[in-house]
Amino acid sequence: MATTPTTPPTKAPKKKKIYNSGNFFSAPAKVEGNFVTIKLPAKVAQYLDLKDGSKVFWSPVNGVVQISANVPSVVIPMMSVATSGFLPK
Amino acid sequence: MNEKVIDFTIGADPEFACVQGRSIIAACDYLDDNADSDFGSDGNDITFELRPSPSKNPIQIVNNIRDIFVRQVIKQPEFLKFKWVAGSWHKGYPFGGHVHFGLSNNQIRHTDAVEFLDHYVGSCCLLIEKQSDAKKRRSDSYGHMGDMRVQDWGFEYRPMSSWLSSPYVAAAMLCLSKTVMYEVMNNSKFQWHQFVVADDFPKCNQDRLIKQFPAIWDDITKMHLYQTYKPYIDLIYYLVKNKLTWLNANDMKDCWGVVDMKRCIGEKVGVDFLWSRYNLEQSNNTIIQ
């Protein structure tokens, strides 16, 4: 019987669980290719603990963090500050 | 770029102070200073001075600085109860953010090297310092244009105030210092310009320098190492354009992540683990952009 070619169903973007306890906080994550991009509030830390050996992007300017999409979870400690913390002249 | 690349180490001995209430803590009361200690005191016995190991990689120095902080608070946890302050000046005490270059006078005349640094690093530093404090720090002969000291290992560039307020600022200033000097040493065709005059330093003449900044930045972005350190150096542009200082609303030790994390970290994740992961990422050059 002839089969009709079908387009593979488009997978819905994965949702990453981001821990939020104590001084940790949660942030929306978006999957893009091999990376999850998280737009962090500017005052948030630049260091991420990833459950595997995933990459960390340190951007003092825009607070964007990219991690591997394979990471099951992310813990973001509030341990540093970025642009919003700087005092005006 | 020249055919033969000349790389070199940079180092630093930035200063800061600890404050409790309205009182400034005397470093000599807490430290048995010796020249070999990486956490010591300045000659005035009040301010603390860090002496991180030099490196060809400025980000490594930022990590070395944090390592010193962490080891110090483990050794003397009472440091966590103080407020840490850096910048230009605090309660009568000036803070320097001297940067060291492992370059002999035979490789480059130190007076020439310092002149390049004044126009590109010194100018940017003046633009993001708190002006009133910057003037106080430079009210005598300290921290002026061309201020340098020859050392056995090279020379020390001394006009900058202490950029220790956060790792972001430290990374920005160290990366810019490396980038400018790398260009000096390796690009004989670079079109250099002059932006500062001697008066800019004691007066912290931000009104005049802000007009120069577009041209300063245009030159910086053409330098070879700028792309390498762009995520760090760009903070300077952000601060200048948004009329911000390098001082932070948060306590300096919080900015460096030197806090008691026991109450806010889960069972297995420690701050040292986070930094070791970061260090590993750095060593593997896996920062992505």
Coordinates of C-alpha atoms in Angstrom, one line a residue:
Chain A
M1 CA 0.0 0.0 0.0
A2 CA 1.3 3.4 -0.9
T3 CA 2.2 5.6 2.0
T4 CA 1.9 9.3 2.1
P5 CA 5.0 11.1 3.1
T6 CA 4.4 12.9 6.3
T7 CA 6.2 15.7 8.0
P8 CA 7.5 14.8 11.3
P9 CA 5.5 16.5 14.0
T10 CA 7.2 19.6 15.3
K11 CA 8.2 19.1 18.9
A12 CA 7.0 21.7 21.3
P13 CA 9.8 23.6 23.0
K14 CA 11.1 21.8 26.0
K15 CA 10.5 23.5 29.3
K16 CA 13.4 23.5 31.7
K17 CA 12.9 23.2 35.3
I18 CA 14.8 25.9 37.1
Y19 CA 15.1 25.5 40.8
N20 CA 13.8 28.3 43.0
S21 CA 14.6 28.0 46.7
G22 CA 15.9 30.4 49.2
N23 CA 18.1 32.9 47.4
F24 CA 17.7 31.0 44.1
F25 CA 15.2 32.3 41.7
S26 CA 13.4 31.1 38.6
A27 CA 13.6 32.4 35.1
P28 CA 11.9 31.6 31.8
A29 CA 14.1 29.4 29.5
K30 CA 13.8 29.1 25.7
V31 CA 15.2 26.3 23.7
E32 CA 17.1 27.4 20.6
G33 CA 19.0 24.7 18.7
N34 CA 21.5 23.2 21.0
F35 CA 21.2 25.8 23.6
V36 CA 18.8 27.1 26.2
T37 CA 18.8 30.9 26.4
I38 CA 17.8 32.4 29.6
K39 CA 17.3 36.2 29.9
L40 CA 18.3 37.0 33.4
P41 CA 17.5 40.1 35.4
A42 CA 20.6 42.2 35.1
K43 CA 21.4 41.9 38.8
V44 CA 21.6 38.1 38.7
A45 CA 24.7 36.0 38.9
Q46 CA 26.7 35.1 35.9
Y47 CA 27.7 31.6 37.2
L48 CA 25.5 28.6 36.7
D49 CA 25.7 25.2 38.2
L50 CA 24.6 22.8 35.6
K51 CA 23.9 19.2 36.4
D52 CA 26.1 18.1 33.6
G53 CA 29.2 19.7 32.1
S54 CA 27.4 22.3 30.1
K55 CA 28.6 25.6 28.9
V56 CA 28.3 28.8 30.8
F57 CA 28.1 32.1 29.1
W58 CA 29.2 35.1 31.2
S59 CA 27.9 38.3 29.9
P60 CA 28.1 41.3 32.2
V61 CA 26.3 43.5 29.8
N62 CA 23.1 41.9 28.9
G63 CA 22.7 39.1 31.3
V64 CA 22.0 36.4 28.7
V65 CA 23.0 32.9 29.6
Q66 CA 23.2 30.0 27.2
I67 CA 23.4 26.4 28.3
S68 CA 23.2 23.1 26.6
A69 CA 19.6 22.0 25.8
N70 CA 20.4 18.6 27.3
V71 CA 20.6 19.9 30.8
P72 CA 17.7 18.6 32.8
S73 CA 17.8 21.4 35.4
V74 CA 19.6 24.5 36.3
V75 CA 20.5 26.1 39.6
I76 CA 21.2 29.8 39.5
P77 CA 22.7 31.2 42.7
M78 CA 22.3 34.9 43.4
M79 CA 25.9 35.5 44.2
S80 CA 26.9 38.4 42.1
V81 CA 25.5 41.5 40.4
A82 CA 25.7 42.9 36.9
T83 CA 24.7 46.1 35.2
S84 CA 21.8 47.2 37.3
G85 CA 23.8 47.3 40.4
F86 CA 26.2 50.1 39.3
L87 CA 25.7 53.5 41.0
P88 CA 25.1 56.6 38.9
K89 CA 27.6 59.4 38.7
Chain B
M1 CA 49.9 42.4 13.3
N2 CA 53.7 42.0 13.4
E3 CA 55.1 38.6 12.3
K4 CA 56.5 37.7 15.7
V5 CA 53.9 37.8 18.4
I6 CA 55.0 39.1 21.8
D7 CA 52.9 37.9 24.7
F8 CA 53.4 38.9 28.3
T9 CA 52.1 38.5 31.7
I10 CA 50.1 41.0 33.6
G11 CA 49.5 41.3 37.3
A12 CA 48.1 43.7 39.9
D13 CA 48.0 44.7 43.5
P14 CA 44.6 46.3 44.0
E15 CA 43.6 47.7 47.3
F16 CA 40.4 47.9 49.3
A17 CA 39.2 48.6 52.8
C18 CA 36.9 47.0 55.4
V19 CA 34.4 49.1 57.2
Q20 CA 32.4 48.4 60.3
G21 CA 29.7 50.9 61.1
R22 CA 31.4 54.3 60.6
S23 CA 34.8 52.9 61.4
I24 CA 37.4 51.8 59.0
I25 CA 39.2 48.6 60.0
A26 CA 43.0 48.8 60.2
A27 CA 44.6 46.0 58.1
C28 CA 47.5 45.8 60.5
D29 CA 45.1 44.7 63.3
Y30 CA 44.2 41.6 61.3
L31 CA 47.2 40.7 59.4
D32 CA 50.8 39.8 60.1
D33 CA 51.8 41.2 56.8
N34 CA 54.7 39.9 54.9
A35 CA 55.7 40.6 51.4
D36 CA 55.1 37.0 50.3
S37 CA 51.5 37.0 51.4
D38 CA 48.9 37.3 48.7
F39 CA 46.5 39.0 51.1
G40 CA 48.4 41.8 52.7
S41 CA 48.2 45.4 53.7
D42 CA 49.3 48.6 52.0
G43 CA 52.1 50.7 53.4
N44 CA 49.6 52.8 55.4
D45 CA 48.6 49.8 57.5
I46 CA 44.9 50.6 56.9
T47 CA 44.0 49.4 53.5
F48 CA 44.2 45.8 52.4
E49 CA 46.2 44.8 49.3
L50 CA 45.8 41.8 47.1
R51 CA 48.7 40.3 45.3
P52 CA 47.3 37.7 42.9
S53 CA 49.6 35.6 40.8
P54 CA 50.4 37.1 37.4
S55 CA 49.1 35.5 34.2
K56 CA 49.0 36.1 30.5
N57 CA 45.2 35.7 30.8
P58 CA 43.6 38.7 32.6
I59 CA 40.5 36.6 33.5
Q60 CA 42.8 34.2 35.3
I61 CA 43.8 37.1 37.5
V62 CA 40.2 37.8 38.3
N63 CA 39.9 34.2 39.4
N64 CA 43.1 34.4 41.4
I65 CA 41.7 37.4 43.2
R66 CA 38.6 35.6 44.1
D67 CA 40.6 32.6 45.3
I68 CA 42.5 35.0 47.6
F69 CA 39.2 36.3 49.0
V70 CA 37.8 32.9 49.6
R71 CA 40.9 31.6 51.3
Q72 CA 41.0 34.7 53.5
V73 CA 37.4 34.4 54.7
I74 CA 37.9 30.7 55.4
K75 CA 41.0 31.5 57.4
Q76 CA 39.5 34.5 59.2
P77 CA 35.6 34.3 58.9
E78 CA 35.3 37.6 60.8
F79 CA 36.0 39.4 57.5
L80 CA 32.5 38.5 56.4
K81 CA 31.0 40.8 59.0
F82 CA 32.7 43.9 57.5
K83 CA 31.5 45.9 54.6
W84 CA 34.2 45.8 51.9
V85 CA 34.8 49.0 49.8
A86 CA 37.0 49.7 46.8
G87 CA 37.0 52.5 44.2
S88 CA 39.1 55.7 44.5
W89 CA 38.9 56.9 48.0
H90 CA 37.2 56.2 51.3
K91 CA 37.3 58.0 54.6
G92 CA 40.6 59.7 53.9
Y93 CA 42.3 56.7 52.3
P94 CA 43.1 56.4 48.6
F95 CA 42.8 53.0 46.8
G96 CA 45.1 52.1 43.9
G97 CA 44.4 49.6 41.2
H98 CA 47.9 49.3 39.9
V99 CA 48.4 46.9 37.0
H100 CA 51.7 45.2 36.3
F101 CA 53.2 44.3 33.0
G102 CA 55.9 41.7 32.6
L103 CA 57.8 43.7 29.9
S104 CA 61.3 44.9 30.2
N105 CA 62.6 48.3 29.2
N106 CA 64.4 46.6 26.4
Q107 CA 61.2 45.3 25.0
I108 CA 59.5 48.6 25.2
R109 CA 60.5 51.9 26.8
H110 CA 58.4 52.0 29.9
T111 CA 57.7 55.7 29.6
D112 CA 56.3 55.1 26.1
A113 CA 54.2 52.2 27.3
V114 CA 52.7 54.2 30.1
E115 CA 51.8 57.0 27.6
F116 CA 49.7 54.6 25.5
L117 CA 48.1 53.3 28.7
D118 CA 47.2 56.8 29.8
H119 CA 45.3 57.6 26.6
Y120 CA 43.3 54.4 26.5
V121 CA 43.2 52.8 30.0
G122 CA 43.6 55.8 32.2
S123 CA 41.0 57.8 30.2
C124 CA 38.4 55.0 30.5
C125 CA 39.2 54.6 34.2
L126 CA 38.6 58.3 34.8
L127 CA 35.3 58.2 33.0
I128 CA 33.8 55.5 35.3
E129 CA 35.3 56.6 38.7
K130 CA 33.2 58.6 41.1
Q131 CA 34.5 62.0 40.3
S132 CA 34.6 63.5 43.8
D133 CA 36.5 60.5 45.1
A134 CA 38.8 60.4 42.1
K135 CA 39.8 64.0 42.7
K136 CA 40.5 63.3 46.4
R137 CA 42.7 60.3 45.5
R138 CA 44.8 62.4 43.1
S139 CA 45.0 65.5 45.3
D140 CA 48.7 65.0 45.7
S141 CA 51.2 63.4 43.2
Y142 CA 49.6 60.0 43.4
G143 CA 47.7 58.5 40.4
H144 CA 48.6 61.2 37.9
M145 CA 49.2 60.9 34.2
G146 CA 52.4 58.9 33.6
D147 CA 52.6 57.6 37.2
M148 CA 54.6 54.3 37.0
R149 CA 57.2 52.4 38.9
V150 CA 59.9 50.2 37.4
Q151 CA 60.1 46.8 39.0
D152 CA 62.4 43.8 38.5
W153 CA 59.8 42.0 36.5
G154 CA 58.7 45.0 34.3
F155 CA 56.8 48.0 35.3
E156 CA 53.7 49.0 37.3
Y157 CA 51.0 51.3 35.8
R158 CA 49.7 53.4 38.7
P159 CA 47.1 56.0 37.7
M160 CA 44.1 53.7 38.0
S161 CA 42.1 53.6 41.2
S162 CA 40.9 50.3 42.6
W163 CA 38.7 48.4 40.2
L164 CA 38.1 45.7 42.9
S165 CA 34.4 46.8 43.3
S166 CA 33.2 43.7 41.4
P167 CA 34.6 40.9 39.2
Y168 CA 32.9 42.6 36.2
V169 CA 34.8 45.8 36.7
A170 CA 38.1 43.9 37.5
A171 CA 37.7 41.9 34.3
A172 CA 36.9 44.9 32.2
M173 CA 39.9 46.9 33.4
L174 CA 42.4 44.1 33.3
C175 CA 41.3 42.9 29.9
L176 CA 41.5 46.5 28.5
S177 CA 45.0 46.9 30.0
K178 CA 46.1 43.7 28.3
T179 CA 44.4 44.6 25.0
V180 CA 46.0 48.0 24.8
M181 CA 49.5 46.8 25.7
Y182 CA 49.2 43.8 23.4
E183 CA 48.5 46.1 20.5
V184 CA 51.4 48.3 21.4
M185 CA 53.7 45.3 21.4
N186 CA 52.4 43.6 18.3
N187 CA 51.0 46.1 15.9
S188 CA 53.5 48.7 14.7
K189 CA 50.9 50.0 12.1
F190 CA 48.2 50.8 14.6
Q191 CA 47.0 54.4 14.4
W192 CA 47.3 55.7 17.9
H193 CA 45.8 58.9 19.1
Q194 CA 46.2 61.2 22.1
F195 CA 43.1 61.9 24.3
V196 CA 44.2 62.9 27.8
V197 CA 46.2 65.8 29.1
A198 CA 47.9 65.9 32.4
D199 CA 45.2 68.0 34.0
D200 CA 42.5 65.4 33.3
F201 CA 43.9 63.2 36.1
P202 CA 43.9 65.4 39.2
K203 CA 40.6 67.1 38.1
C204 CA 39.1 63.8 36.9
N205 CA 37.9 65.9 33.9
Q206 CA 35.0 63.7 32.8
D207 CA 33.2 66.5 31.0
R208 CA 36.2 66.8 28.6
L209 CA 36.9 63.1 28.3
I210 CA 33.3 62.2 27.6
K211 CA 33.7 64.1 24.3
Q212 CA 36.7 62.1 23.5
F213 CA 35.1 58.8 24.3
P214 CA 33.7 57.9 20.9
A215 CA 37.1 58.2 19.4
I216 CA 38.7 56.3 22.3
W217 CA 36.2 53.5 21.9
D218 CA 36.6 53.5 18.2
D219 CA 40.3 52.8 18.6
I220 CA 39.8 50.2 21.3
T221 CA 37.4 48.2 19.2
K222 CA 40.0 48.0 16.4
M223 CA 42.6 46.4 18.6
H224 CA 43.4 42.7 18.1
L225 CA 42.4 41.4 21.5
Y226 CA 39.2 43.4 21.7
Q227 CA 37.2 40.6 20.1
T228 CA 38.7 38.1 22.5
Y229 CA 37.7 40.1 25.6
K230 CA 34.7 41.9 24.2
P231 CA 32.2 40.5 26.8
Y232 CA 34.3 42.0 29.5
I233 CA 35.6 45.2 28.0
D234 CA 32.1 46.2 26.7
L235 CA 31.1 46.8 30.3
I236 CA 33.2 50.1 30.1
Y237 CA 31.1 51.2 27.2
Y238 CA 27.9 50.4 29.0
L239 CA 29.0 52.3 32.1
V240 CA 30.1 55.4 30.2
K241 CA 27.1 55.6 28.0
N242 CA 24.7 55.1 30.9
K243 CA 26.6 57.6 33.1
L244 CA 27.3 55.0 35.7
T245 CA 30.3 54.6 38.0
W246 CA 32.1 51.4 38.6
L247 CA 30.9 51.4 42.2
N248 CA 28.1 49.0 43.1
A249 CA 25.1 49.3 45.2
N250 CA 25.9 46.0 46.7
D251 CA 28.6 45.2 49.2
M252 CA 31.8 44.3 47.4
K253 CA 32.1 40.9 48.9
D254 CA 28.6 40.0 47.6
C255 CA 29.6 41.1 44.1
W256 CA 32.6 38.7 44.3
G257 CA 30.4 35.9 45.7
V258 CA 32.3 35.8 48.9
V259 CA 29.4 35.2 51.1
D260 CA 28.3 32.5 53.6
M261 CA 26.4 30.4 51.1
K262 CA 25.4 27.7 53.5
R263 CA 22.0 29.1 54.1
C264 CA 21.1 29.5 50.4
I265 CA 22.8 26.6 48.7
G266 CA 21.3 23.1 48.3
E267 CA 22.9 20.0 49.6
K268 CA 25.5 19.4 47.0
V269 CA 26.2 22.7 45.3
G270 CA 28.8 24.9 46.9
V271 CA 30.1 28.2 45.8
D272 CA 33.6 26.6 45.4
F273 CA 32.1 24.1 43.1
L274 CA 30.5 26.8 41.0
W275 CA 33.8 28.6 40.7
S276 CA 35.7 25.5 39.9
R277 CA 33.3 24.8 37.2
Y278 CA 33.7 28.3 35.9
N279 CA 37.5 28.0 36.1
L280 CA 37.3 24.7 34.2
E281 CA 35.2 26.4 31.5
Q282 CA 37.7 29.2 31.3
S283 CA 40.6 26.9 30.9
N284 CA 38.9 25.0 28.2
N285 CA 38.0 28.2 26.4
T286 CA 34.4 27.3 26.2
I287 CA 32.9 30.6 26.7
I288 CA 30.4 31.0 23.9
Q289 CA 28.9 34.1 22.5

